[in-house]
CSV table of C-alpha atoms in Angstrom, one decimal:
chain,number,residue,atom,x,y,z
A,95,MET,CA,31.9,9.7,35.1
A,96,GLU,CA,32.2,13.1,34.6
A,97,ARG,CA,35.3,12.9,33.5
A,98,GLU,CA,34.6,10.3,31.3
A,99,ARG,CA,31.7,12.7,29.6
A,100,ASP,CA,34.4,15.1,29.2
A,101,THR,CA,34.6,15.8,25.4
A,102,ASP,CA,38.5,16.3,25.2
A,103,THR,CA,38.3,14.3,22.0
A,104,SER,CA,41.2,16.2,20.8
A,105,ARG,CA,43.7,13.4,22.3
A,106,ARG,CA,45.7,11.1,20.6
A,107,GLY,CA,48.0,8.2,21.4
A,108,PRO,CA,46.6,5.5,22.8
A,109,ASP,CA,44.0,6.6,25.7
A,110,GLU,CA,42.3,8.2,22.4
A,111,VAL,CA,38.2,7.8,22.4
A,112,VAL,CA,37.4,6.1,19.0
A,113,LEU,CA,34.2,5.0,19.0
A,114,ARG,CA,31.6,6.6,22.0
A,115,VAL,CA,28.2,5.4,22.3
A,116,GLU,CA,25.6,7.6,24.5
A,117,ASP,CA,22.4,6.5,25.4
A,118,LEU,CA,21.5,4.6,22.4
A,119,HIS,CA,18.0,3.5,21.9
A,120,LYS,CA,16.6,1.9,18.5
A,121,ARG,CA,12.9,0.3,18.2
A,122,TYR,CA,11.0,-1.6,15.8
A,123,GLY,CA,7.9,-1.0,15.8
A,124,ARG,CA,6.0,-2.0,19.3
A,125,GLU,CA,9.4,-3.8,20.0
A,126,GLU,CA,12.5,-1.7,21.9
A,127,VAL,CA,15.6,-3.2,20.5
A,128,LEU,CA,17.9,-0.8,21.8
A,129,LYS,CA,17.2,0.4,25.6
A,130,GLY,CA,20.0,3.2,26.3
A,131,VAL,CA,23.2,1.5,25.6
A,132,SER,CA,26.7,3.7,25.7
A,133,PHE,CA,30.1,2.6,25.7
A,134,GLU,CA,33.5,3.5,24.1
A,135,VAL,CA,36.0,2.1,22.6
A,136,ARG,CA,40.1,3.5,22.5
A,137,ARG,CA,42.3,2.4,19.7
A,138,GLY,CA,44.2,-0.1,19.9
A,139,GLU,CA,40.9,-2.0,21.9
A,140,THR,CA,39.0,-4.9,20.7
A,141,LYS,CA,35.7,-5.0,22.5
A,142,VAL,CA,33.8,-8.2,22.2
A,143,ILE,CA,30.2,-8.3,22.7
A,144,VAL,CA,28.1,-11.4,23.5
A,145,GLY,CA,25.0,-12.4,24.5
A,146,PRO,CA,21.4,-13.9,23.2
A,147,SER,CA,19.8,-13.4,19.8
A,148,GLY,CA,17.5,-10.6,19.3
A,149,THR,CA,19.2,-8.8,22.1
A,150,GLY,CA,19.9,-6.0,19.4
A,151,LYS,CA,23.6,-6.3,19.2
A,152,SER,CA,23.9,-6.7,15.1
A,153,THR,CA,21.4,-3.3,15.3
A,154,LEU,CA,23.9,-2.1,17.8
A,155,LEU,CA,26.8,-2.6,15.3
A,156,ARG,CA,24.4,-1.2,12.3
A,157,CYS,CA,23.1,2.2,14.2
A,158,ILE,CA,27.1,2.7,14.5
A,159,THR,CA,27.5,3.7,11.3
A,160,ARG,CA,23.6,5.0,10.6
A,161,LEU,CA,23.2,1.4,8.6
A,162,THR,CA,20.6,1.0,10.6
A,163,GLU,CA,19.2,4.9,12.2
A,164,PRO,CA,19.0,4.8,15.7
A,165,ASP,CA,15.6,6.4,17.3
A,166,ARG,CA,17.6,7.8,20.4
A,167,GLY,CA,20.9,8.7,21.4
A,168,ARG,CA,24.6,9.6,19.8
A,169,ILE,CA,27.8,8.6,18.3
A,170,TRP,CA,31.2,9.8,18.1
A,171,LEU,CA,33.5,8.9,15.7
A,172,GLY,CA,37.0,10.4,17.6
A,173,ASP,CA,35.7,14.3,17.4
A,174,VAL,CA,33.1,13.5,14.3
A,175,GLU,CA,29.4,13.9,15.7
A,176,VAL,CA,27.8,11.0,13.5
A,177,THR,CA,24.1,11.4,15.3
A,178,GLY,CA,25.3,14.8,14.7
A,179,ARG,CA,23.1,17.1,11.5
A,180,GLY,CA,25.0,17.3,8.0
A,181,VAL,CA,27.6,14.8,9.1
A,182,ASP,CA,28.7,13.0,6.0
A,183,LEU,CA,27.6,9.9,6.3
A,184,ASN,CA,29.5,8.3,3.1
A,185,ARG,CA,32.8,9.5,4.7
A,186,VAL,CA,32.0,8.0,8.4
A,187,ARG,CA,31.0,4.7,6.3
A,188,ALA,CA,34.2,4.7,4.4
A,189,SER,CA,36.5,5.2,7.3
A,190,VAL,CA,34.5,2.2,9.3
A,191,GLY,CA,34.8,-1.2,8.3
A,192,PHE,CA,32.1,-3.4,8.1
A,193,VAL,CA,32.4,-7.6,8.2
A,194,PHE,CA,29.0,-9.3,8.1
A,195,GLN,CA,27.8,-12.5,8.7
A,196,ASP,CA,26.9,-13.5,5.3
A,197,PHE,CA,29.9,-12.6,4.0
A,198,ASN,CA,28.4,-10.1,1.4
A,199,LEU,CA,30.9,-10.2,-1.0
A,200,PHE,CA,30.2,-8.6,-4.3
A,201,THR,CA,29.3,-11.5,-6.1
A,202,HIS,CA,29.7,-10.4,-9.8
A,203,LEU,CA,33.4,-9.3,-8.2
A,204,THR,CA,36.9,-11.5,-8.0
A,205,ALA,CA,38.4,-11.2,-4.8
A,206,LEU,CA,41.0,-8.5,-5.8
A,207,ASP,CA,38.1,-6.1,-7.5
A,208,ASN,CA,36.4,-6.5,-4.2
A,209,VAL,CA,38.9,-5.3,-2.5
A,210,ARG,CA,39.7,-2.7,-4.6
A,211,ILE,CA,36.1,-1.1,-5.4
A,212,GLY,CA,36.3,0.6,-2.2
A,213,LEU,CA,39.9,2.1,-3.1
A,214,LEU,CA,38.8,3.1,-6.7
A,215,LYS,CA,35.1,3.9,-6.4
A,216,VAL,CA,34.9,5.4,-2.5
A,217,LYS,CA,38.0,7.0,-2.3
A,218,LYS,CA,39.3,7.7,-6.0
A,219,LEU,CA,42.5,6.2,-6.1
A,220,PRO,CA,44.4,5.7,-9.4
A,221,LYS,CA,43.8,2.3,-9.9
A,222,ASP,CA,47.6,0.7,-10.1
A,223,GLU,CA,48.0,2.6,-5.9
A,224,ALA,CA,44.3,0.9,-5.7
A,225,THR,CA,45.2,-2.2,-7.1
A,226,GLU,CA,48.9,-2.3,-4.8
A,227,ILE,CA,46.9,-1.7,-1.7
A,228,ALA,CA,44.4,-4.5,-2.7
A,229,ARG,CA,47.6,-7.0,-3.5
A,230,LYS,CA,48.8,-6.6,-0.1
A,231,GLN,CA,45.5,-6.6,2.0
A,232,LEU,CA,44.9,-10.3,0.3
A,233,GLU,CA,48.2,-11.5,1.2
A,234,HIS,CA,47.7,-10.1,4.7
A,235,VAL,CA,44.7,-12.6,5.2
A,236,GLY,CA,46.6,-15.2,3.3
A,237,LEU,CA,44.8,-15.1,0.2
A,238,ALA,CA,46.9,-13.5,-2.8
A,239,HIS,CA,46.5,-16.7,-5.2
A,240,LYS,CA,43.5,-16.2,-4.8
A,241,ALA,CA,42.8,-12.9,-6.3
A,242,ASP,CA,41.2,-13.6,-9.6
A,243,ALA,CA,38.8,-16.4,-7.8
A,244,TYR,CA,35.1,-15.0,-8.0
A,245,PRO,CA,33.1,-15.4,-4.5
A,246,ALA,CA,31.4,-18.8,-5.7
A,247,GLU,CA,34.7,-20.1,-5.9
A,248,LEU,CA,35.9,-19.5,-2.3
A,249,SER,CA,34.8,-21.2,0.7
A,250,GLY,CA,32.7,-19.5,3.6
A,251,GLY,CA,36.2,-19.2,5.2
A,252,GLN,CA,38.7,-17.8,2.4
A,253,GLN,CA,35.2,-15.9,1.7
A,254,GLN,CA,35.3,-14.0,5.3
A,255,ARG,CA,39.1,-13.6,4.8
A,256,VAL,CA,38.5,-11.6,1.1
A,257,ALA,CA,35.6,-9.4,3.3
A,258,ILE,CA,38.3,-8.8,5.6
A,259,ALA,CA,41.0,-8.0,3.7
A,260,ARG,CA,38.4,-5.3,1.7
A,261,ALA,CA,37.2,-3.7,4.7
A,262,LEU,CA,41.0,-3.6,5.7
A,263,ALA,CA,41.6,-2.2,2.2
A,264,MET,CA,39.8,1.1,3.3
A,265,GLU,CA,42.4,1.8,6.0
A,266,PRO,CA,39.9,2.1,9.0
A,267,LYS,CA,39.9,3.9,12.0
A,268,LEU,CA,37.6,1.2,13.6
A,269,ILE,CA,36.3,-2.6,12.4
A,270,LEU,CA,32.7,-3.7,13.3
A,271,PHE,CA,32.2,-7.7,13.3
A,272,ASP,CA,29.2,-9.0,12.9
A,273,GLU,CA,29.1,-12.7,13.8
A,274,PRO,CA,31.9,-13.2,11.4
A,275,THR,CA,32.0,-16.9,11.6
A,276,SER,CA,28.5,-18.2,12.9
A,277,ALA,CA,27.7,-18.6,9.0
A,278,LEU,CA,30.8,-20.7,8.5
A,279,ASP,CA,31.3,-24.6,9.7
A,280,PRO,CA,33.5,-25.5,12.6
A,281,GLU,CA,36.5,-26.2,10.5
A,282,LEU,CA,36.8,-23.4,8.6
A,283,THR,CA,35.9,-20.7,11.6
A,284,GLY,CA,39.6,-20.8,12.9
A,285,GLU,CA,41.2,-19.3,9.7
A,286,VAL,CA,38.9,-16.9,10.4
A,287,LEU,CA,39.4,-15.9,14.1
A,288,ASP,CA,43.1,-16.7,13.3
A,289,VAL,CA,43.3,-13.6,11.3
A,290,MET,CA,41.2,-11.3,13.8
A,291,VAL,CA,43.3,-13.1,16.7
A,292,ALA,CA,46.6,-11.4,14.2
A,293,LEU,CA,44.8,-7.6,13.4
A,294,ALA,CA,43.9,-7.0,17.3
A,295,LYS,CA,47.5,-8.5,17.9
A,296,GLU,CA,48.3,-5.4,15.1
A,297,GLY,CA,46.3,-3.1,17.6
A,298,MET,CA,43.4,-2.7,15.2
A,299,THR,CA,40.7,-1.3,16.7
A,300,MET,CA,37.6,-3.3,16.9
A,301,VAL,CA,33.7,-4.3,18.1
A,302,VAL,CA,33.2,-8.3,17.6
A,303,VAL,CA,29.8,-9.3,18.2
A,304,SER,CA,30.4,-13.2,18.2
A,305,HIS,CA,30.1,-16.0,20.3
A,306,GLU,CA,33.7,-17.7,20.1
A,307,ILE,CA,34.7,-17.4,23.7
A,308,GLY,CA,38.7,-19.0,22.2
A,309,PHE,CA,38.5,-15.7,20.3
A,310,ALA,CA,37.4,-13.5,23.7
A,311,ARG,CA,39.9,-14.6,25.8
A,312,ALA,CA,43.0,-14.7,23.5
A,313,ALA,CA,42.3,-11.3,22.3
A,314,ALA,CA,39.4,-9.1,23.7
A,315,ASP,CA,40.5,-6.1,25.8
A,316,GLU,CA,36.5,-6.1,27.3
A,317,LEU,CA,34.1,-8.0,27.3
A,318,ILE,CA,30.5,-6.6,27.1
A,319,PHE,CA,27.3,-8.9,28.0
A,320,MET,CA,24.1,-7.7,26.7
A,321,GLU,CA,20.6,-9.3,27.1
A,322,GLY,CA,16.6,-7.6,26.3
A,323,GLY,CA,18.5,-4.5,25.1
A,324,VAL,CA,20.8,-3.3,27.6
A,325,ILE,CA,24.1,-4.2,28.6
A,326,VAL,CA,23.9,-6.5,31.7
A,327,GLU,CA,27.9,-6.3,32.0
A,328,GLN,CA,31.2,-5.4,31.1
A,329,GLY,CA,35.0,-5.6,32.0
A,330,PRO,CA,38.1,-7.8,31.1
A,331,PRO,CA,36.7,-11.7,29.7
A,332,ASP,CA,39.1,-13.0,32.7
A,333,GLN,CA,36.6,-11.2,35.5
A,334,LEU,CA,34.0,-11.9,33.6
A,335,PHE,CA,34.1,-15.6,33.3
A,336,ARG,CA,35.5,-15.7,37.1
A,337,GLN,CA,34.1,-13.7,38.8
A,338,PRO,CA,31.1,-11.6,37.1
A,339,LYS,CA,28.5,-9.2,38.9
A,340,TYR,CA,25.3,-11.0,38.1
A,341,PRO,CA,24.2,-14.3,37.8
A,342,ARG,CA,22.5,-13.9,34.4
A,343,THR,CA,26.1,-13.3,33.3
A,344,ALA,CA,27.5,-16.0,35.2
A,345,GLU,CA,24.6,-18.2,33.4
A,346,PHE,CA,25.2,-16.8,29.6
A,347,LEU,CA,29.0,-17.2,29.3
A,348,ARG,CA,28.3,-20.9,31.0
A,349,LYS,CA,26.5,-22.1,28.5
A,350,ILE,CA,28.3,-20.3,25.6
A,351,THR,CA,31.0,-21.8,26.6
A,352,ALA,CA,29.0,-25.4,26.9
A,353,LEU,CA,28.7,-24.6,23.3
A,354,TYR,CA,31.3,-23.1,21.6
A,355,GLY,CA,34.5,-24.4,23.6
A,356,GLU,CA,37.7,-23.0,24.1
A,357,THR,CA,38.5,-23.2,20.6
A,358,GLY,CA,40.7,-20.4,18.5
B,130,MET,CA,10.7,-5.3,-51.8
B,131,PHE,CA,10.9,-7.3,-48.8
B,132,LEU,CA,13.9,-6.6,-48.4
B,133,GLN,CA,14.3,-3.1,-48.1
B,134,ALA,CA,10.6,-3.4,-45.9
B,135,THR,CA,12.0,-5.7,-43.2
B,136,LEU,CA,14.5,-3.1,-42.8
B,137,ILE,CA,12.1,-1.0,-41.3
B,138,ASN,CA,11.1,-3.5,-39.2
B,139,LEU,CA,14.3,-3.9,-38.1
B,140,GLY,CA,14.9,-0.5,-37.3
B,141,LEU,CA,11.3,0.2,-35.9
B,142,LEU,CA,12.9,-2.6,-33.2
B,143,ALA,CA,16.0,-0.9,-32.7
B,144,GLY,CA,14.1,2.3,-31.6
B,145,LEU,CA,11.5,0.6,-29.9
B,146,ILE,CA,13.9,-2.0,-27.9
B,147,ILE,CA,16.8,1.1,-26.7
B,148,LEU,CA,13.9,3.5,-25.9
B,149,GLY,CA,12.2,0.6,-23.6
B,150,LEU,CA,15.3,0.0,-22.4
B,151,VAL,CA,16.8,3.4,-21.3
B,152,VAL,CA,13.2,4.1,-19.7
B,153,GLY,CA,12.3,1.1,-18.5
B,154,ILE,CA,15.6,0.4,-16.3
B,155,PRO,CA,15.2,3.7,-14.7
B,156,ILE,CA,11.3,3.1,-13.7
B,157,ALA,CA,11.9,-0.2,-12.1
B,158,LEU,CA,15.0,1.6,-10.2
B,159,LEU,CA,12.1,4.2,-9.0
B,160,GLN,CA,10.5,1.3,-8.4
B,161,VAL,CA,12.3,0.0,-6.5
B,162,TYR,CA,14.7,2.7,-4.6
B,163,GLY,CA,12.1,6.0,-5.4
B,164,VAL,CA,10.6,8.4,-2.6
B,165,ARG,CA,7.1,7.5,-2.5
B,166,PRO,CA,5.7,10.4,-5.2
B,167,LEU,CA,8.0,8.9,-7.7
B,168,ARG,CA,7.0,5.1,-7.0
B,169,TRP,CA,3.9,6.4,-7.8
B,170,LEU,CA,5.0,8.0,-10.8
B,171,ALA,CA,6.4,5.0,-12.5
B,172,SER,CA,4.3,3.0,-11.9
B,173,ALA,CA,1.0,5.0,-13.4
B,174,TRP,CA,3.8,4.6,-16.2
B,175,GLU,CA,3.8,1.3,-16.1
B,176,GLY,CA,0.5,0.3,-15.7
B,177,PHE,CA,-0.9,2.5,-18.5
B,178,PHE,CA,1.9,1.3,-21.0
B,179,ARG,CA,1.4,-2.2,-19.9
B,180,GLY,CA,-2.6,-1.7,-20.1
B,181,VAL,CA,-3.9,-0.1,-23.3
B,182,PRO,CA,-3.4,-1.8,-26.3
B,183,ALA,CA,-0.9,-1.6,-29.0
B,184,LEU,CA,-2.8,-0.7,-31.5
B,185,VAL,CA,-4.4,1.7,-29.7
B,186,LEU,CA,-1.3,3.0,-28.3
B,187,LEU,CA,-0.1,3.6,-32.0
B,188,PHE,CA,-3.5,5.2,-32.9
B,189,LEU,CA,-3.1,7.8,-29.6
B,190,PHE,CA,0.6,8.5,-31.0
B,191,PHE,CA,0.1,9.5,-34.4
B,192,PHE,CA,-3.0,10.8,-34.4
B,193,GLY,CA,-2.4,12.4,-31.0
B,194,PRO,CA,-0.3,15.0,-30.9
B,195,ALA,CA,-1.1,16.6,-34.4
B,196,GLN,CA,-4.4,17.6,-32.4
B,197,PHE,CA,-1.7,20.2,-30.6
B,198,GLY,CA,-0.1,20.6,-33.9
B,199,VAL,CA,3.1,19.0,-34.0
B,200,GLN,CA,2.8,15.9,-36.8
B,201,LEU,CA,5.3,13.1,-36.3
B,202,SER,CA,6.0,10.7,-38.8
B,203,ALA,CA,4.4,7.2,-39.0
B,204,PHE,CA,7.8,5.9,-38.4
B,205,THR,CA,8.8,8.2,-35.2
B,206,ALA,CA,5.1,7.5,-33.6
B,207,ALA,CA,5.3,3.5,-34.1
B,208,ILE,CA,8.9,4.1,-32.1
B,209,LEU,CA,7.2,6.0,-29.3
B,210,ALA,CA,3.9,4.3,-28.9
B,211,LEU,CA,5.9,0.2,-29.3
B,212,GLY,CA,9.1,1.5,-27.6
B,213,PHE,CA,7.2,3.1,-23.9
B,214,ARG,CA,5.1,0.1,-24.2
B,215,SER,CA,7.9,-2.3,-24.1
B,216,SER,CA,9.6,0.5,-21.0
B,217,GLY,CA,6.3,-1.1,-19.4
B,218,TYR,CA,7.4,-4.7,-19.6
B,219,GLN,CA,11.3,-4.4,-19.4
B,220,SER,CA,10.5,-1.9,-16.1
B,221,GLN,CA,9.0,-5.2,-13.9
B,222,ILE,CA,11.8,-7.5,-16.2
B,223,PHE,CA,14.4,-5.2,-14.3
B,224,ARG,CA,12.5,-4.6,-11.2
B,225,GLY,CA,12.7,-8.4,-10.8
B,226,ALA,CA,15.8,-8.9,-11.9
B,227,ILE,CA,17.2,-6.3,-9.5
B,228,GLN,CA,15.0,-7.4,-6.2
B,229,SER,CA,16.0,-11.0,-6.4
B,230,ILE,CA,20.0,-9.6,-6.0
B,231,PRO,CA,20.2,-10.1,-1.9
B,232,ARG,CA,20.0,-7.3,0.4
B,233,GLY,CA,23.1,-7.9,2.0
B,234,GLN,CA,25.1,-6.8,-1.6
B,235,MET,CA,23.5,-2.8,-1.4
B,236,LEU,CA,24.3,-2.8,2.6
B,237,ALA,CA,28.2,-3.5,2.0
B,238,ALA,CA,28.4,-1.3,-0.5
B,239,ARG,CA,27.1,1.6,1.6
B,240,SER,CA,28.8,-0.1,4.5
B,241,MET,CA,31.8,0.7,3.1
B,242,GLY,CA,30.8,4.8,1.8
B,243,MET,CA,29.1,4.2,-1.6
B,244,SER,CA,26.1,6.5,-1.8
B,245,ARG,CA,22.7,4.7,-3.4
B,246,LEU,CA,23.7,5.6,-7.1
B,247,GLN,CA,27.0,4.4,-6.8
B,248,ALA,CA,25.9,1.4,-5.0
B,249,ILE,CA,23.2,0.4,-7.8
B,250,ARG,CA,25.5,1.5,-10.9
B,251,TYR,CA,29.0,-0.3,-9.1
B,252,VAL,CA,26.9,-3.1,-7.7
B,253,VAL,CA,23.5,-3.8,-7.7
B,254,LEU,CA,23.0,-3.1,-11.7
B,255,PRO,CA,25.8,-4.8,-13.4
B,256,GLN,CA,24.2,-8.3,-11.6
B,257,ALA,CA,20.7,-7.1,-12.2
B,258,LEU,CA,21.4,-6.6,-15.8
B,259,ARG,CA,22.7,-10.3,-16.0
B,260,LEU,CA,19.9,-12.2,-14.7
B,261,ALA,CA,18.0,-9.9,-16.4
B,262,ILE,CA,18.6,-11.3,-19.7
B,263,PRO,CA,16.6,-14.1,-20.5
B,264,ALA,CA,13.4,-12.8,-19.4
B,265,TRP,CA,14.9,-9.8,-21.9
B,266,SER,CA,15.1,-12.4,-24.1
B,267,ASN,CA,12.2,-12.7,-24.5
B,268,GLU,CA,10.2,-9.3,-24.2
B,269,PHE,CA,12.8,-9.4,-27.6
B,270,SER,CA,11.3,-11.9,-28.8
B,271,SER,CA,7.5,-10.5,-28.8
B,272,VAL,CA,8.1,-7.2,-29.7
B,273,ILE,CA,10.4,-8.2,-33.1
B,274,LYS,CA,7.3,-8.9,-34.3
B,275,ASP,CA,5.1,-6.5,-32.6
B,276,THR,CA,6.8,-3.6,-34.8
B,277,THR,CA,4.2,-5.3,-37.7
B,278,LEU,CA,1.8,-4.1,-35.9
B,279,ALA,CA,3.0,-0.3,-37.6
B,280,TYR,CA,1.8,-1.3,-40.5
B,281,ALA,CA,-1.9,0.1,-38.9
B,282,ILE,CA,-0.6,3.6,-39.3
B,283,GLY,CA,0.9,3.6,-42.7
B,284,VAL,CA,4.5,2.3,-41.1
B,285,ASN,CA,6.1,0.5,-44.8
B,286,GLU,CA,7.3,-2.2,-43.0
B,287,VAL,CA,7.4,-5.2,-44.7
B,288,LEU,CA,3.4,-6.7,-43.4
B,289,ARG,CA,1.9,-3.9,-45.3
B,290,GLN,CA,4.1,-4.6,-48.2
B,291,VAL,CA,3.0,-8.3,-48.0
B,292,ARG,CA,-0.7,-6.9,-47.2
B,293,TYR,CA,-0.1,-4.7,-50.9
B,294,ILE,CA,0.7,-7.7,-52.9
B,295,ALA,CA,-2.2,-10.3,-51.2
B,296,ASP,CA,-4.8,-8.1,-52.1
B,297,ARG,CA,-3.4,-7.6,-55.3
B,298,TYR,CA,-2.5,-10.6,-56.7
B,299,TYR,CA,-5.1,-13.5,-54.6
B,300,GLU,CA,-2.9,-16.3,-55.7
B,301,LEU,CA,1.0,-15.5,-53.8
B,302,ALA,CA,-1.2,-14.7,-50.6
B,303,MET,CA,-0.2,-17.6,-49.2
B,304,PRO,CA,3.4,-17.5,-50.6
B,305,ALA,CA,4.0,-14.3,-49.1
B,306,TYR,CA,2.6,-14.7,-45.8
B,307,LEU,CA,4.8,-17.4,-44.9
B,308,THR,CA,7.6,-15.6,-46.6
B,309,VAL,CA,7.0,-12.7,-43.8
B,310,ALA,CA,6.2,-15.9,-41.6
B,311,LEU,CA,9.8,-17.3,-42.5
B,312,ILE,CA,11.5,-14.2,-42.0
B,313,PHE,CA,10.6,-13.7,-38.7
B,314,LEU,CA,11.5,-17.0,-37.7
B,315,VAL,CA,14.7,-16.2,-38.8
B,316,LEU,CA,15.2,-13.2,-37.4
B,317,THR,CA,14.0,-14.0,-33.8
B,318,TYR,CA,16.1,-17.3,-33.7
B,319,GLY,CA,18.9,-14.9,-35.0
B,320,GLY,CA,18.5,-12.8,-32.6
B,321,ASN,CA,18.8,-15.0,-29.7
B,322,TRP,CA,21.4,-16.9,-30.8
B,323,LEU,CA,23.5,-13.2,-30.2
B,324,LEU,CA,21.4,-12.9,-26.9
B,325,GLY,CA,22.2,-16.6,-25.5
B,326,ARG,CA,25.9,-15.6,-26.4
B,327,LEU,CA,26.0,-12.2,-24.4
B,328,GLU,CA,24.6,-14.5,-21.7
B,329,ARG,CA,27.2,-17.2,-22.2
B,330,ARG,CA,30.0,-14.1,-22.0
B,331,TRP,CA,28.9,-12.2,-19.1
B,332,ALA,CA,28.8,-15.8,-17.2
B,333,LEU,CA,29.9,-15.3,-13.9
B,334,PRO,CA,30.8,-17.9,-11.2
B,335,GLY,CA,27.9,-18.1,-8.6
B,336,PHE,CA,25.1,-16.2,-11.1
B,337,PRO,CA,22.3,-18.9,-12.6
B,338,MET,CA,23.4,-18.3,-15.9
B,339,ARG,CA,23.9,-20.2,-19.0
B,340,GLY,CA,28.1,-21.1,-19.2
B,341,ALA,CA,28.4,-20.2,-15.4
B,342,GLU,CA,28.8,-23.7,-14.9
B,343,GLU,CA,31.5,-24.0,-17.1
B,344,ARG,CA,33.4,-21.0,-16.2
B,345,ILE,CA,33.9,-22.4,-13.1
B,346,GLU,CA,34.7,-26.0,-14.7
B,347,ARG,CA,37.1,-23.9,-17.0
B,348,GLY,CA,38.4,-22.1,-13.9
B,349,ARG,CA,39.0,-25.5,-11.7
B,350,GLU,CA,41.0,-26.8,-14.7
B,351,ILE,CA,43.7,-24.1,-14.8
B,352,ALA,CA,44.0,-24.4,-10.9
B,353,ALA,CA,44.4,-28.2,-11.4
B,354,GLU,CA,46.6,-27.2,-14.0
B,355,ALA,CA,48.8,-24.4,-12.2
B,356,ALA,CA,49.2,-26.7,-9.1
B,357,ARG,CA,50.7,-29.4,-11.0
């Protein structure tokens, strides 16, 4: 524990800590949604967070770049303390991708412009360079041929893949996925999960809130089980499935396995 | 004679509706995104200009500044009074449009590192302005006719000309009033036709606008064409 608290974040390489969350608390009115959550993500790792709804998983993700302001606790991205004073939040956010449950593509922009807008307006890249990157990322998610389509002209799965391309284009250090397939018809989840599995294999650092057990088994280095605003248990997916420490973990994993099966 | 006077009405219209637009949009933004004191200020502005009769505003702006030694021309006073009044109404059109944009749009913009102002400029407003067109065309139809109120402070607009004729030549009163009615019918209809064209031109798939569905249809046809 002491060694882990050591804040030598200048380390690079596979052991580099990309994200560190320490004792995070968040309260909405009377209800405490997060009651002291701590975890670390190293470069190239994929962590999947599961847990019953209303457990604070989405709140946790939003607190990481302070889209939701945490009440207490500290967050580091690399050696930048996100919760520190005077931190340039827009810069922090530009380095962390966020993929939403409802995609949240910009309705008035084509797929290409959705992917390009952050490069143009946030990173201030010249137009041709931004366009090149955007086209490459659309190709990456298999949607180069939909560059000129508006979100309303795309299926849910396609929209989510554009959203992933939009996140990738910013060359993030980390991508946060908030239930990326929950709003999709079952036959469309596969195409999104395939993209995500490929990303994990390519070495992208990812934190994924999802009940897709198949994805967790295929891509997660670690599974985090959250309930009631705390992390109950975390470890490699196999270990959590085979020999969980707590009966509550076993019970929950059994339930979602029955619901979401072994797809993906 | 009527033509020249009508041009004055059009001048008033252009001045007041643009003033209403450039003041109304910021008022709406302050009401939605402003910190509390600014939000209150914006609401006070909106409440005042929507709550006071147009004629009273005209008199206030024409005679008011004179009390402090500033003499506004009747034309300028009319544009200010009617323009600020319109800003109150327009602010509510834009507020409604802004608030109808799903929160996720702002969230996604902020999550990629846009400042709030950037998110408003590049994400919220381009969508809100599209959605505002139908209600805005209503405001247009209303204020174009309100320009005739300026006759009360002596602006030489078309209704004043007609009154002049009607007072002198009783038998011409009806034809003269009917002419004014016709002029405004044509102007209102023409303006709304232009706005309809704008709505179609700006139409995008996914927006409840005239022409949006046709655009999707056309897109499908092009895609089908390309697939062949």
